[in-house]
Coordinates of C-alpha atoms in Angstrom, one line a residue:
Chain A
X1 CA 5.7 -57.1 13.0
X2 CA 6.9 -56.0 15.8
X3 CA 9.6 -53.7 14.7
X4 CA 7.0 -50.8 12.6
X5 CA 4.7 -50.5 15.3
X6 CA 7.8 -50.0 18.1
X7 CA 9.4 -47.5 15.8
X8 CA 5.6 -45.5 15.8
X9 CA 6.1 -45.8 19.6
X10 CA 9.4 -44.5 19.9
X11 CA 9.0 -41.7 17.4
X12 CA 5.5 -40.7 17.8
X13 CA 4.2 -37.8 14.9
X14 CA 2.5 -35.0 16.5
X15 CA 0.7 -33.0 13.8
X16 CA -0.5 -29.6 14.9
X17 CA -4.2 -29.5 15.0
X18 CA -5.4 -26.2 13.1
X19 CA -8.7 -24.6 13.6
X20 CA -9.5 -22.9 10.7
X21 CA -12.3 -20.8 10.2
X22 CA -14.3 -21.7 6.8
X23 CA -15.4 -18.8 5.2
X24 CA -17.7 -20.4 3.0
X25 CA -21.1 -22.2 3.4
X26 CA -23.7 -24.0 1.2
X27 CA -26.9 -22.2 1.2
X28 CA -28.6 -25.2 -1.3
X29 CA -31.4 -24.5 -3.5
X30 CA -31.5 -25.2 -7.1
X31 CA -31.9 -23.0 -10.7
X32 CA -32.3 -23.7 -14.3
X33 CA -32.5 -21.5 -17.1
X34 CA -33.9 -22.9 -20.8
X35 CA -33.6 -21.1 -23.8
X36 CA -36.5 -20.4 -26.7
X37 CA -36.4 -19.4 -30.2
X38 CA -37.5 -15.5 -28.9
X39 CA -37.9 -16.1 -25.1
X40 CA -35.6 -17.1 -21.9
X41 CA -36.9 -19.1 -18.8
X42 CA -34.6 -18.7 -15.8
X43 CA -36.0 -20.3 -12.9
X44 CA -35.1 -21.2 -9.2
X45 CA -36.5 -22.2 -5.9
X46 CA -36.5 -19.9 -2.6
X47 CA -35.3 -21.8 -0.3
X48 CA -32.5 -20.9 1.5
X49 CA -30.6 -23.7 4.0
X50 CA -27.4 -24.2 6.3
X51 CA -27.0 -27.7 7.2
X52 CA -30.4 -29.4 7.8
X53 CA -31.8 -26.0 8.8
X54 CA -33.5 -23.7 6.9
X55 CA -32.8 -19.9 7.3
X56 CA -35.7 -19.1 5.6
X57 CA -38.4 -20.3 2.7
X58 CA -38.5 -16.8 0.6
X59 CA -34.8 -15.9 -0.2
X60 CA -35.0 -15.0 -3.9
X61 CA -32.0 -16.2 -5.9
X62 CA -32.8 -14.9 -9.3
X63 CA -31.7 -10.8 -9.9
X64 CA -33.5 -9.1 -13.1
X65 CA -30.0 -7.2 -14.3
X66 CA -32.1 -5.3 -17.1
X67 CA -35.3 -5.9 -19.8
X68 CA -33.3 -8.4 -21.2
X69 CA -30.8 -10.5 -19.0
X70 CA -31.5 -12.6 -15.6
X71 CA -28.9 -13.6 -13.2
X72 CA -29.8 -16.7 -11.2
X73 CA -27.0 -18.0 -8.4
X74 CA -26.8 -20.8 -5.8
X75 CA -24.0 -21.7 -4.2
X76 CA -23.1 -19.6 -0.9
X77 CA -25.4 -17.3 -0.6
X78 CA -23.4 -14.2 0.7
X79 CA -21.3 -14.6 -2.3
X80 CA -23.8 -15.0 -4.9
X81 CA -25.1 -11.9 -3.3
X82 CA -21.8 -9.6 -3.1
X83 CA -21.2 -10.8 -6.7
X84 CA -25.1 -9.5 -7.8
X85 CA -24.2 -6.2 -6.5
X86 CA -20.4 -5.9 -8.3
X87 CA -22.6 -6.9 -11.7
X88 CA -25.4 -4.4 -11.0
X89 CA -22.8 -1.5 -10.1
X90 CA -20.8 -2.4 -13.0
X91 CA -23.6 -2.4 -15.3
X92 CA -24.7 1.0 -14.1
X93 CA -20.9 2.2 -14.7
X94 CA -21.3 1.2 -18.1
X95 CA -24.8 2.5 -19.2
X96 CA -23.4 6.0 -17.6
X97 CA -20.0 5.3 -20.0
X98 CA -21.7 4.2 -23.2
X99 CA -25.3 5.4 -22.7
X100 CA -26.7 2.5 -23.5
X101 CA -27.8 -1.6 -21.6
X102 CA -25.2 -3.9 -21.8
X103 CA -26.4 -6.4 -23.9
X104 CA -26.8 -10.2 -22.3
X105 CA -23.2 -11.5 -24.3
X106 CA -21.4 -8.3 -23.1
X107 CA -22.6 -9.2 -19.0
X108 CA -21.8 -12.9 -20.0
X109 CA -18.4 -12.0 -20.6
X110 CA -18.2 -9.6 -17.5
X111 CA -19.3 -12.2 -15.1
X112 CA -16.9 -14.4 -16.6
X113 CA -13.7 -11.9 -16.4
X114 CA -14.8 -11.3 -12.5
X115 CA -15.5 -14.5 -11.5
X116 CA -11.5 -15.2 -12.6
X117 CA -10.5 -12.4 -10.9
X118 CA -11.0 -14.3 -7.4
X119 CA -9.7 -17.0 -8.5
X120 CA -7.6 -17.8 -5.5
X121 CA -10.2 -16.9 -3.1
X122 CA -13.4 -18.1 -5.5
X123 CA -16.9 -16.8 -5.2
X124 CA -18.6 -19.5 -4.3
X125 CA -21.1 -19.6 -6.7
X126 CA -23.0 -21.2 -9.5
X127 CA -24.3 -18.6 -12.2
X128 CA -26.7 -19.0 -15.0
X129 CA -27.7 -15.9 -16.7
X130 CA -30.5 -15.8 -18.9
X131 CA -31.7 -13.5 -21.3
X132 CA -32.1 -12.4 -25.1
X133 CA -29.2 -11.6 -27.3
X134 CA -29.0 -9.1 -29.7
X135 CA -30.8 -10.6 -32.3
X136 CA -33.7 -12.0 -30.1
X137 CA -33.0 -15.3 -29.5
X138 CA -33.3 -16.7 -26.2
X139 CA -29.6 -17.4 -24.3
X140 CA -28.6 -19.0 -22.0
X141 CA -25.5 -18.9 -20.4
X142 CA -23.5 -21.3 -17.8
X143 CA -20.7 -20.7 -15.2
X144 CA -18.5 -22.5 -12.6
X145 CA -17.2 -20.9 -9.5
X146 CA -14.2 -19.4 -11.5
X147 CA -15.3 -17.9 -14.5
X148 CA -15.2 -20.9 -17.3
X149 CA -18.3 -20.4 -19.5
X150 CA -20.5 -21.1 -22.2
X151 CA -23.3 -20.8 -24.1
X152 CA -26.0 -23.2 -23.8
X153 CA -29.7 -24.0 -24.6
X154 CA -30.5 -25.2 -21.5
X155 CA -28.7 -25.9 -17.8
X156 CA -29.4 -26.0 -14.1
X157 CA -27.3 -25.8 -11.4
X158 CA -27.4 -26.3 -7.7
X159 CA -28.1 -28.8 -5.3
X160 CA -30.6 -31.3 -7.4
X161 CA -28.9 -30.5 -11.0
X162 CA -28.0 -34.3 -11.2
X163 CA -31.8 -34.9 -10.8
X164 CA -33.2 -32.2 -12.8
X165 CA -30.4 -32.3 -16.2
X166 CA -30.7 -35.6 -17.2
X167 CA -34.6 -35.0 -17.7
X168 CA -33.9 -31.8 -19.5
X169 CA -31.7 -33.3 -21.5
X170 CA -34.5 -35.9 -22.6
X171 CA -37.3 -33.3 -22.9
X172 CA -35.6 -29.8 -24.4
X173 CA -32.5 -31.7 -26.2
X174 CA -34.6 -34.3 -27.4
X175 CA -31.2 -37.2 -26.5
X176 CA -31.9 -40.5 -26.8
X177 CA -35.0 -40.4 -28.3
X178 CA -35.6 -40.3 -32.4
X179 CA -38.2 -37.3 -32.1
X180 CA -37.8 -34.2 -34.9
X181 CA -36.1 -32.0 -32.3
X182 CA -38.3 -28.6 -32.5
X183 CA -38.3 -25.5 -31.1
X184 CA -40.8 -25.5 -28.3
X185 CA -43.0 -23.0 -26.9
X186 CA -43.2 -21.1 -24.2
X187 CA -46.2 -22.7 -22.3
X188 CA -44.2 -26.4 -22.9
X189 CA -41.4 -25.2 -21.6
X190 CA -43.0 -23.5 -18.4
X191 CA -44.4 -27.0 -17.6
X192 CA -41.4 -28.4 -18.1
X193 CA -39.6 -26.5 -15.7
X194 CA -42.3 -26.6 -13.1
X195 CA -42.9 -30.4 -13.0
X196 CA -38.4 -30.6 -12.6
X197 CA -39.2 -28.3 -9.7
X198 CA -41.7 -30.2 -7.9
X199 CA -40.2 -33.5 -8.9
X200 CA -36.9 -32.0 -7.5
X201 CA -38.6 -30.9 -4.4
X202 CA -39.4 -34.6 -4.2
X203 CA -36.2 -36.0 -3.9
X204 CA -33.7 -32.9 -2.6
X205 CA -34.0 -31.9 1.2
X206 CA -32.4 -28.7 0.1
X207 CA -34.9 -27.0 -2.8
X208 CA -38.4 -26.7 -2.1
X209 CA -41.2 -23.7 -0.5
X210 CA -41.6 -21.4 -3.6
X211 CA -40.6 -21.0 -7.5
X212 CA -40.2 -18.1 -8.7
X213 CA -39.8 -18.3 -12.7
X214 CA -38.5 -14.9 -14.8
X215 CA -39.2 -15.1 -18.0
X216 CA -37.9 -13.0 -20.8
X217 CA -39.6 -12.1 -24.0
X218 CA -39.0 -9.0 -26.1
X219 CA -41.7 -7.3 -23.7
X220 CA -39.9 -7.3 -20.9
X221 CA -39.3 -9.5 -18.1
X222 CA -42.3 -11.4 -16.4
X223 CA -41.9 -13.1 -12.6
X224 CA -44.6 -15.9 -11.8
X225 CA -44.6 -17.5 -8.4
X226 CA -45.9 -20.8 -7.5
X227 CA -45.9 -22.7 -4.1
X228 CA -43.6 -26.2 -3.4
X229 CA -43.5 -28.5 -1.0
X230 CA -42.5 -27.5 2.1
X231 CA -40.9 -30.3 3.9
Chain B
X1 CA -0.7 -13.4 35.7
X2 CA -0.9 -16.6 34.3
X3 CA -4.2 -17.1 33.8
X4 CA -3.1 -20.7 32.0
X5 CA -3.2 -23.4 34.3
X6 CA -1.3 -25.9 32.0
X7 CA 1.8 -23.4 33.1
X8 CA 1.7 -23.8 36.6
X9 CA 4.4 -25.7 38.1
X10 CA 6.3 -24.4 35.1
X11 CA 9.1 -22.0 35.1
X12 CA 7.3 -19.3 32.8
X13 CA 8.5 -20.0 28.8
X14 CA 10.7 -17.2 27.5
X15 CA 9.4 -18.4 23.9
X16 CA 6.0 -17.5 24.4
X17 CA 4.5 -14.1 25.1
X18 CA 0.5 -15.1 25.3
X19 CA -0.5 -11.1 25.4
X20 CA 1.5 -9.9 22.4
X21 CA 3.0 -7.5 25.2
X22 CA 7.0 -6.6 23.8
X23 CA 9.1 -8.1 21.1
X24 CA 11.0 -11.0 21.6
X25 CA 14.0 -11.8 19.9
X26 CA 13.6 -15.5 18.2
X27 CA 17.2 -16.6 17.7
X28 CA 16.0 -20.2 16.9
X29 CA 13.2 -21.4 14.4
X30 CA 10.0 -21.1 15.5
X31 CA 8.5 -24.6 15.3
X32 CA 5.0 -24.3 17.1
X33 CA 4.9 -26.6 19.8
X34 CA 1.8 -26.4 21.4
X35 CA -1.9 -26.4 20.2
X36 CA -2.6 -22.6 22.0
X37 CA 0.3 -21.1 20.0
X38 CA -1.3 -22.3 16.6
X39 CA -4.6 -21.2 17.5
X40 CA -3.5 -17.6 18.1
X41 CA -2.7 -17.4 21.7
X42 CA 0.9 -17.5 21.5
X43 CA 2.2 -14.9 19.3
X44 CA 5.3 -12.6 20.5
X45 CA 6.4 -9.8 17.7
X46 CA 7.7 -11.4 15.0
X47 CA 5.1 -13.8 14.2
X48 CA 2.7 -13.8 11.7
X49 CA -0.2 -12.5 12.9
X50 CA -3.2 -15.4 13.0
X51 CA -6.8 -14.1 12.1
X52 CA -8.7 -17.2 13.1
X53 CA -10.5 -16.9 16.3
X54 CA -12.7 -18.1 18.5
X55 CA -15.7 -16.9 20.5
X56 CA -14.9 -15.9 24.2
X57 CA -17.8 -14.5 25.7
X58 CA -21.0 -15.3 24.0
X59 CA -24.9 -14.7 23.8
X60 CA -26.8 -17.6 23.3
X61 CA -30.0 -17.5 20.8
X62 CA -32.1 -14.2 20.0
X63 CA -35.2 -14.6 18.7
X64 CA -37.3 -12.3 16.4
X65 CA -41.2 -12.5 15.2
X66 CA -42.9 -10.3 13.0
X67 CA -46.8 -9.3 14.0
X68 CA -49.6 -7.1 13.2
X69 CA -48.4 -4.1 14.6
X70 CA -44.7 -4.3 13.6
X71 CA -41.6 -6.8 15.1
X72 CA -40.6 -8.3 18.4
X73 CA -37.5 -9.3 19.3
X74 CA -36.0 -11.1 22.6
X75 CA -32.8 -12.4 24.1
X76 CA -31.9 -13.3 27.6
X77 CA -28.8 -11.6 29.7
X78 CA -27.0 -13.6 30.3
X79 CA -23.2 -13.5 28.5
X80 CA -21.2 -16.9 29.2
X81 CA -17.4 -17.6 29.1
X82 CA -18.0 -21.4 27.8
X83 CA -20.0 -23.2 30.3
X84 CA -19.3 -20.6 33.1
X85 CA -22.3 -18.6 33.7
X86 CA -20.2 -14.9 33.9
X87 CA -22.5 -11.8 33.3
X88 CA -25.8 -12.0 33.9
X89 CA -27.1 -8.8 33.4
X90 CA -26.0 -8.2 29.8
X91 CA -28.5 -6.2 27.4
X92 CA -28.0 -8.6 24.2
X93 CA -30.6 -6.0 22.7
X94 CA -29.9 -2.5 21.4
X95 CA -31.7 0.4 20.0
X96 CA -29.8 1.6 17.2
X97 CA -32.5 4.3 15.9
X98 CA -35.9 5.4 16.5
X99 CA -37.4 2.2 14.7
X100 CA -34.9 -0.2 14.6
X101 CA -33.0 -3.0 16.9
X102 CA -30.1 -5.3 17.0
X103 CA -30.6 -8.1 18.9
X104 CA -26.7 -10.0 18.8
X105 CA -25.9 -13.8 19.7
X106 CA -22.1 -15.1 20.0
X107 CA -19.1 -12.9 20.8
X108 CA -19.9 -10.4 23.1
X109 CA -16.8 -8.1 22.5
X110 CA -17.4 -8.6 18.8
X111 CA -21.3 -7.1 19.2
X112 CA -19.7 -4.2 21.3
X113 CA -17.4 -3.7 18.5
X114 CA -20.1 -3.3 15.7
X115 CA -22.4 -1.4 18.4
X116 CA -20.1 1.3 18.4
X117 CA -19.8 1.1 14.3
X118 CA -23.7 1.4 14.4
X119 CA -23.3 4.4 16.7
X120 CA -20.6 6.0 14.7
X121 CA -22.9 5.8 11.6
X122 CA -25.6 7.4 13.1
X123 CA -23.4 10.3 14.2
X124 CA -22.7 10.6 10.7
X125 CA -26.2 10.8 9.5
X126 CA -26.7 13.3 12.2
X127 CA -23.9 15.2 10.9
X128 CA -25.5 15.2 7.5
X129 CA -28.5 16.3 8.7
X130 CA -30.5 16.4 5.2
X131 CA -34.3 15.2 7.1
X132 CA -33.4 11.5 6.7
X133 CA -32.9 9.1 9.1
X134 CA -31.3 5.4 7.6
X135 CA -34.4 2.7 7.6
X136 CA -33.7 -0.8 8.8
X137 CA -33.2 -1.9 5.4
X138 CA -30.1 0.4 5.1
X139 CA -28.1 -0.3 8.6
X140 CA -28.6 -4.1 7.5
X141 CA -27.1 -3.7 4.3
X142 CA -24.6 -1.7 5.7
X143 CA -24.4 -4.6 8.7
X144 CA -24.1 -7.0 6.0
X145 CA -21.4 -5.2 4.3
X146 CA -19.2 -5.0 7.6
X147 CA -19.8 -8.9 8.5
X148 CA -19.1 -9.9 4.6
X149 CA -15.5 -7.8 4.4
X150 CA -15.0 -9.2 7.9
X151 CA -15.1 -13.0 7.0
X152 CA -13.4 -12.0 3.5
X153 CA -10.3 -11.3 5.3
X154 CA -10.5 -14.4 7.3
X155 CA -11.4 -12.3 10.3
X156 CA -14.6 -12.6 11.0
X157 CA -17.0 -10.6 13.8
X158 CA -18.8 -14.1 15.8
X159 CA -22.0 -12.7 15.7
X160 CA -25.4 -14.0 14.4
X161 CA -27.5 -10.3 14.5
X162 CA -30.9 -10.0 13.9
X163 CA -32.4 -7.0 12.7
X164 CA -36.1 -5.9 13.7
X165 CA -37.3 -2.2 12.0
X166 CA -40.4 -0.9 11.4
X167 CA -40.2 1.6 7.8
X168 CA -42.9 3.3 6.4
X169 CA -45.5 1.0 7.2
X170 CA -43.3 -2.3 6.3
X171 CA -41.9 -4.7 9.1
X172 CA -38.8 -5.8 8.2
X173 CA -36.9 -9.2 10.3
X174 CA -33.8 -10.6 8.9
X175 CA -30.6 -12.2 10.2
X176 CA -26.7 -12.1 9.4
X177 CA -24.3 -14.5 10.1
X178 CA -20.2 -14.4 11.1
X179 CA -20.1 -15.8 7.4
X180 CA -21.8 -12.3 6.0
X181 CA -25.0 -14.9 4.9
X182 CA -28.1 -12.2 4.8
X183 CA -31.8 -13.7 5.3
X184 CA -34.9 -12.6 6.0
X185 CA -38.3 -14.3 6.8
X186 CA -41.7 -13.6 9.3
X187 CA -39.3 -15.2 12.2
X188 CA -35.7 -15.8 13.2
X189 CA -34.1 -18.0 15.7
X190 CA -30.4 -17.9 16.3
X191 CA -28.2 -20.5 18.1
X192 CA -30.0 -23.1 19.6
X193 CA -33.1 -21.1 18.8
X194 CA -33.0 -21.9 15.2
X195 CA -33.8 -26.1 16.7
X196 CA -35.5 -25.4 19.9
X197 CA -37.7 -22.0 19.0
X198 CA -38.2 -21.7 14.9
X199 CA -40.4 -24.6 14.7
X200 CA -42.9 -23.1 17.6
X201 CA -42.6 -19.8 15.9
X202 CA -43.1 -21.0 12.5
X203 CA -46.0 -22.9 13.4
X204 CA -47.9 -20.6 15.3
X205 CA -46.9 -18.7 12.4
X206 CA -49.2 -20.9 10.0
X207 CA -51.4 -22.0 12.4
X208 CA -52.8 -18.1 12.4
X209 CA -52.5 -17.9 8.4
X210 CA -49.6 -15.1 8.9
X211 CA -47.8 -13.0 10.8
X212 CA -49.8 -10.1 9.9
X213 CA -53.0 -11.8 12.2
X214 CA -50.7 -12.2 15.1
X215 CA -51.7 -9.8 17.7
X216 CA -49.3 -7.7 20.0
X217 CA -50.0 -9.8 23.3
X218 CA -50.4 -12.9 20.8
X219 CA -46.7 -12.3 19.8
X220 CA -45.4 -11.5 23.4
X221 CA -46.9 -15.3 24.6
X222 CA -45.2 -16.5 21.5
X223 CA -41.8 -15.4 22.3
X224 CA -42.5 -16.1 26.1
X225 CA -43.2 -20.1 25.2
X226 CA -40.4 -20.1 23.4
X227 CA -37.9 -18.3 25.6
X228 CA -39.3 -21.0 28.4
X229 CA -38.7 -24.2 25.9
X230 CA -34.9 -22.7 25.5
X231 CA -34.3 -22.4 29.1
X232 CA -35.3 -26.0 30.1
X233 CA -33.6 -27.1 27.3
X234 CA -30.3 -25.2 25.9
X235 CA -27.5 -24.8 28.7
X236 CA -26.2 -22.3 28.1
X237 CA -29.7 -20.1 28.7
X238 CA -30.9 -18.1 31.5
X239 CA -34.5 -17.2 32.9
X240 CA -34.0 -13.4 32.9
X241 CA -34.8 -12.0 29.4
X242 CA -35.8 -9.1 27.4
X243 CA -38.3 -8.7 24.9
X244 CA -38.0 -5.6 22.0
X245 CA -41.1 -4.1 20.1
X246 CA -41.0 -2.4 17.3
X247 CA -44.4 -0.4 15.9
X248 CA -45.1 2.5 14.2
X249 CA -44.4 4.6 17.4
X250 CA -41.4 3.5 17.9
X251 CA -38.8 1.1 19.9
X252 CA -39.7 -0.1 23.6
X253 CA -37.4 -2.8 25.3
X254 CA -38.9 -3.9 28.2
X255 CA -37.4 -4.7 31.8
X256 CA -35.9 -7.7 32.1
X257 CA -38.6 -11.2 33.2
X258 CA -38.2 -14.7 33.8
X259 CA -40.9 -17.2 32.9
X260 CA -42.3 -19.8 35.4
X261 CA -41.2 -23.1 35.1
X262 CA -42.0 -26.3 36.5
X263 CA -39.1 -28.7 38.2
X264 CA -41.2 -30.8 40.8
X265 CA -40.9 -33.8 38.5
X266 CA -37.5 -34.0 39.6
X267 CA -39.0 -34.8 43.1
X268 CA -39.9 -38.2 41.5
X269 CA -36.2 -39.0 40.1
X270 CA -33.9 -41.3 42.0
X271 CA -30.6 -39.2 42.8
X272 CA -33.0 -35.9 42.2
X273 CA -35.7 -35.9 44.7
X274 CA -36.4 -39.5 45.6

């Protein structure tokens, strides 16, 4: 016993100790986007955090990128926002180039190819876009920090996703129960996505103070804002 | 001169050249031997240069509330080099047009840095001279820009700014971190603010049903509570501060002020007073 713990003694390890600045930070806050038969819901909360501070209540999260396609991010906030801006300069490169919107699978694609492009120095951030595709149809689209995506009916991200997916699953996917799965309306899956909001809210220091829900129909894109707990 | 006291007694190191000041051949590996030359301090030509800082001289919290009439900011002067009070008569806020202000918390040299950025930018727009003057809005995109690419290349400016503007009838309060984070909201705290001040400002806040029914001298009592409350309790404060409106007429930073405070209880305490 004695012979380890003298050798430790006599040859004692000194490891540098390394300050490193961390350019990164979790701003919190929690999104979800469900898909309809002609509509898209994307939905997130406002709150934006930094440790058990909040920065502020209204820090919107969602971006309308054209009639037809919603961006929603969480993660770290000054990337989600840096990458809103490369997708909206992009998109304006390309309606100048082809004269027309890029359509909601074209962006999807985009996001995905510039999310990989910092992939050894990742945006920190969780992306969902919503929208229609080109036949109508609600879409919904998920991401991870690097680019790997797919097409979904309905996801959230962010800091209560393990709270809020499960339920989804149940109510949208219809799993584990032996209901006809349908296609549900709009005003169904509004209250859906309010009541995982305010049960989120419950449960998650980090979402809360307002909702703001985008939803996407062939007329355009409507914003509704509601109030959440604030505690 | 050494300013490093762990070198006194020491014949001085031909290995390490602490002010970067000529090159020094390294015939042997370099194996860092001491915590200062990881950190930065201790690079000689040859040496991969180390971004990572940290603050020297800092600001402590700068506090910003929006009210009727437009946005008010304030800061004390002081300027500390870690716990040692240093410079006490340091303007933490500065007028950067006719409508806007940048109130800056943390490194001092840093805020200097980006003051003369600011100032370069509105030569440029003076230069331009097409009738139109950048809005609040735009120098804190622009701000935001700067402090994103800074941290980006693992270089970061270690500020916290807040931005107070007045633009065409809309107030506009928001905040940017070393870590390029943007936010606004009706009040910002930074530093020890954002614990000791945000919860006074937010609730007088609500209390009034929004900052547009706080008044002018409503704000300035505000800001004046909460500059007191930050003094008593964050150490690295000082009772000599400045307060910045912002209205529709323009920009007014006033003379510096203390608040009054109240010690006597001390006069009760064992190894105080009694």
């Amino acid at each position: 016993m004695n012979s380890i713990y003298q050798a430790a003694i006599d040859h004692p390890v000194s490891v540098p100790i390394e300050h490193r600045f961390d350019p990164y930070v979790d701003n919190g806050g929690t999104l979800l986007s469900i898909a309809g038969e002609d509509f898209c819901v994307v939905a997130a909360d406002t709150r934006q955090s930094e440790g058990y501070s909040i920065n502020s209540r209204y820090v919107p999260k969602s971006v309308k990128l054209s009639d037809k396609t919603v961006i929603s991010m969480g993660g770290c906030y000054a990337d989600c926002l840096t990458l809103t801006k490369r997708i909206q300069q992009s998109m304006e490169w390309y309606h100048h180039a082809h004269g027309k919107t890029m359509s909601t699978a074209a962006v999807a694609q985009m996001l995905s190819i510039m999310l990989y492009q910092k992939r050894f120095f990742p945006f920190y951030s969780w992306c969902i876009l919503g929208g229609l595709d080109e036949e109508g149809k609600g879409a919904v689209y998920t991401y991870d920090p690097v680019g790997s995506y797919e097409r979904e009916s309905c996801r959230c991200a962010g800091s209560a996703s393990s709270l809020i997916q499960p339920f989804l699953d149940n109510q949208i996917m219809f799993k584990n129960q032996e209901t006809l799965k349908k296609n549900l309306p709009l005003d169904h899956v509004l209250r859906i996505t309010k009541d995982s909001f305010t049960s989120a809210t419950e449960r998650d220091i980090y979402t809360g103070d307002y909702l703001e829900i985008f939803v996407i129909t062939k007329n355009g894109v409507e914003i509704q804002k509601m109030d959440l707990k604030k505690d | 001169m050494d300013h490093f006291p762990t070198n006194w007694g020491n014949p001085r190191s031909e290995d390490v050249d602490n002010y970067n000041t000529y090159p020094v051949a390294s015939h042997i590996a370099k194996v860092p031997h001491s915590v200062t030359q990881i950190a930065g301090y201790g690079h000689s030509n040859g040496h991969p240069t180390s971004h990572t800082q940290q603050p020297v001289v800092t600001g402590t919290s700068v506090l910003g509330l929006k009210f009727k009439g437009g946005v008010m900011m304030a800061a004390d002067n002081l300027a500390s080099y870690g716990s040692l009070a240093r410079f006490r008569d340091v303007e933490r806020l500065h007028q950067v047009t006719d409508f806007t202000v940048i109130g800056a918390s943390g490194d001092i040299s840093d805020f200097q840095y980006v003051k003369h950025l600011l100032d370069s930018q509105m030569i440029k727009e003076y230069n331009a001279d097409d009738g139109h003057t950048l809005a609040t809005h735009n120098i804190y995109e622009y701000l935001w820009r700067v402090m994103y690419n800074r941290r980006s290349k693992m270089n970061p400016l270690w500020n916290t700014f807040v931005l107070g503007g007045v633009h065409n009838g809309e107030n506009f309060l928001g905040a940017i971190d070393l870590k390029g984070t943007p936010y606004q909201a009706p009040s910002i705290a930074t530093g020890f603010g954002s614990h000791l001040a945000q919860p006074i400002l937010r609730k007088e806040i609500e209390s009034r049903g929004g900052e547009q029914n706080i008044t002018e001298e409503q704000a300035i009592e505000i800001l004046k509570k909460s500059m007191k409350v930050l003094f008593y309790r964050d150490a690295r404060s000082m009772n000599k501060f400045q307060l910045a409106k912002i209205t529709a007429e323009g920009v007014t930073i006033s003379e510096p002020m203390s608040v009054e405070t109240e010690w006597s209880f001390a006069e009760k305490i064992r190894g105080y007073g009694a």
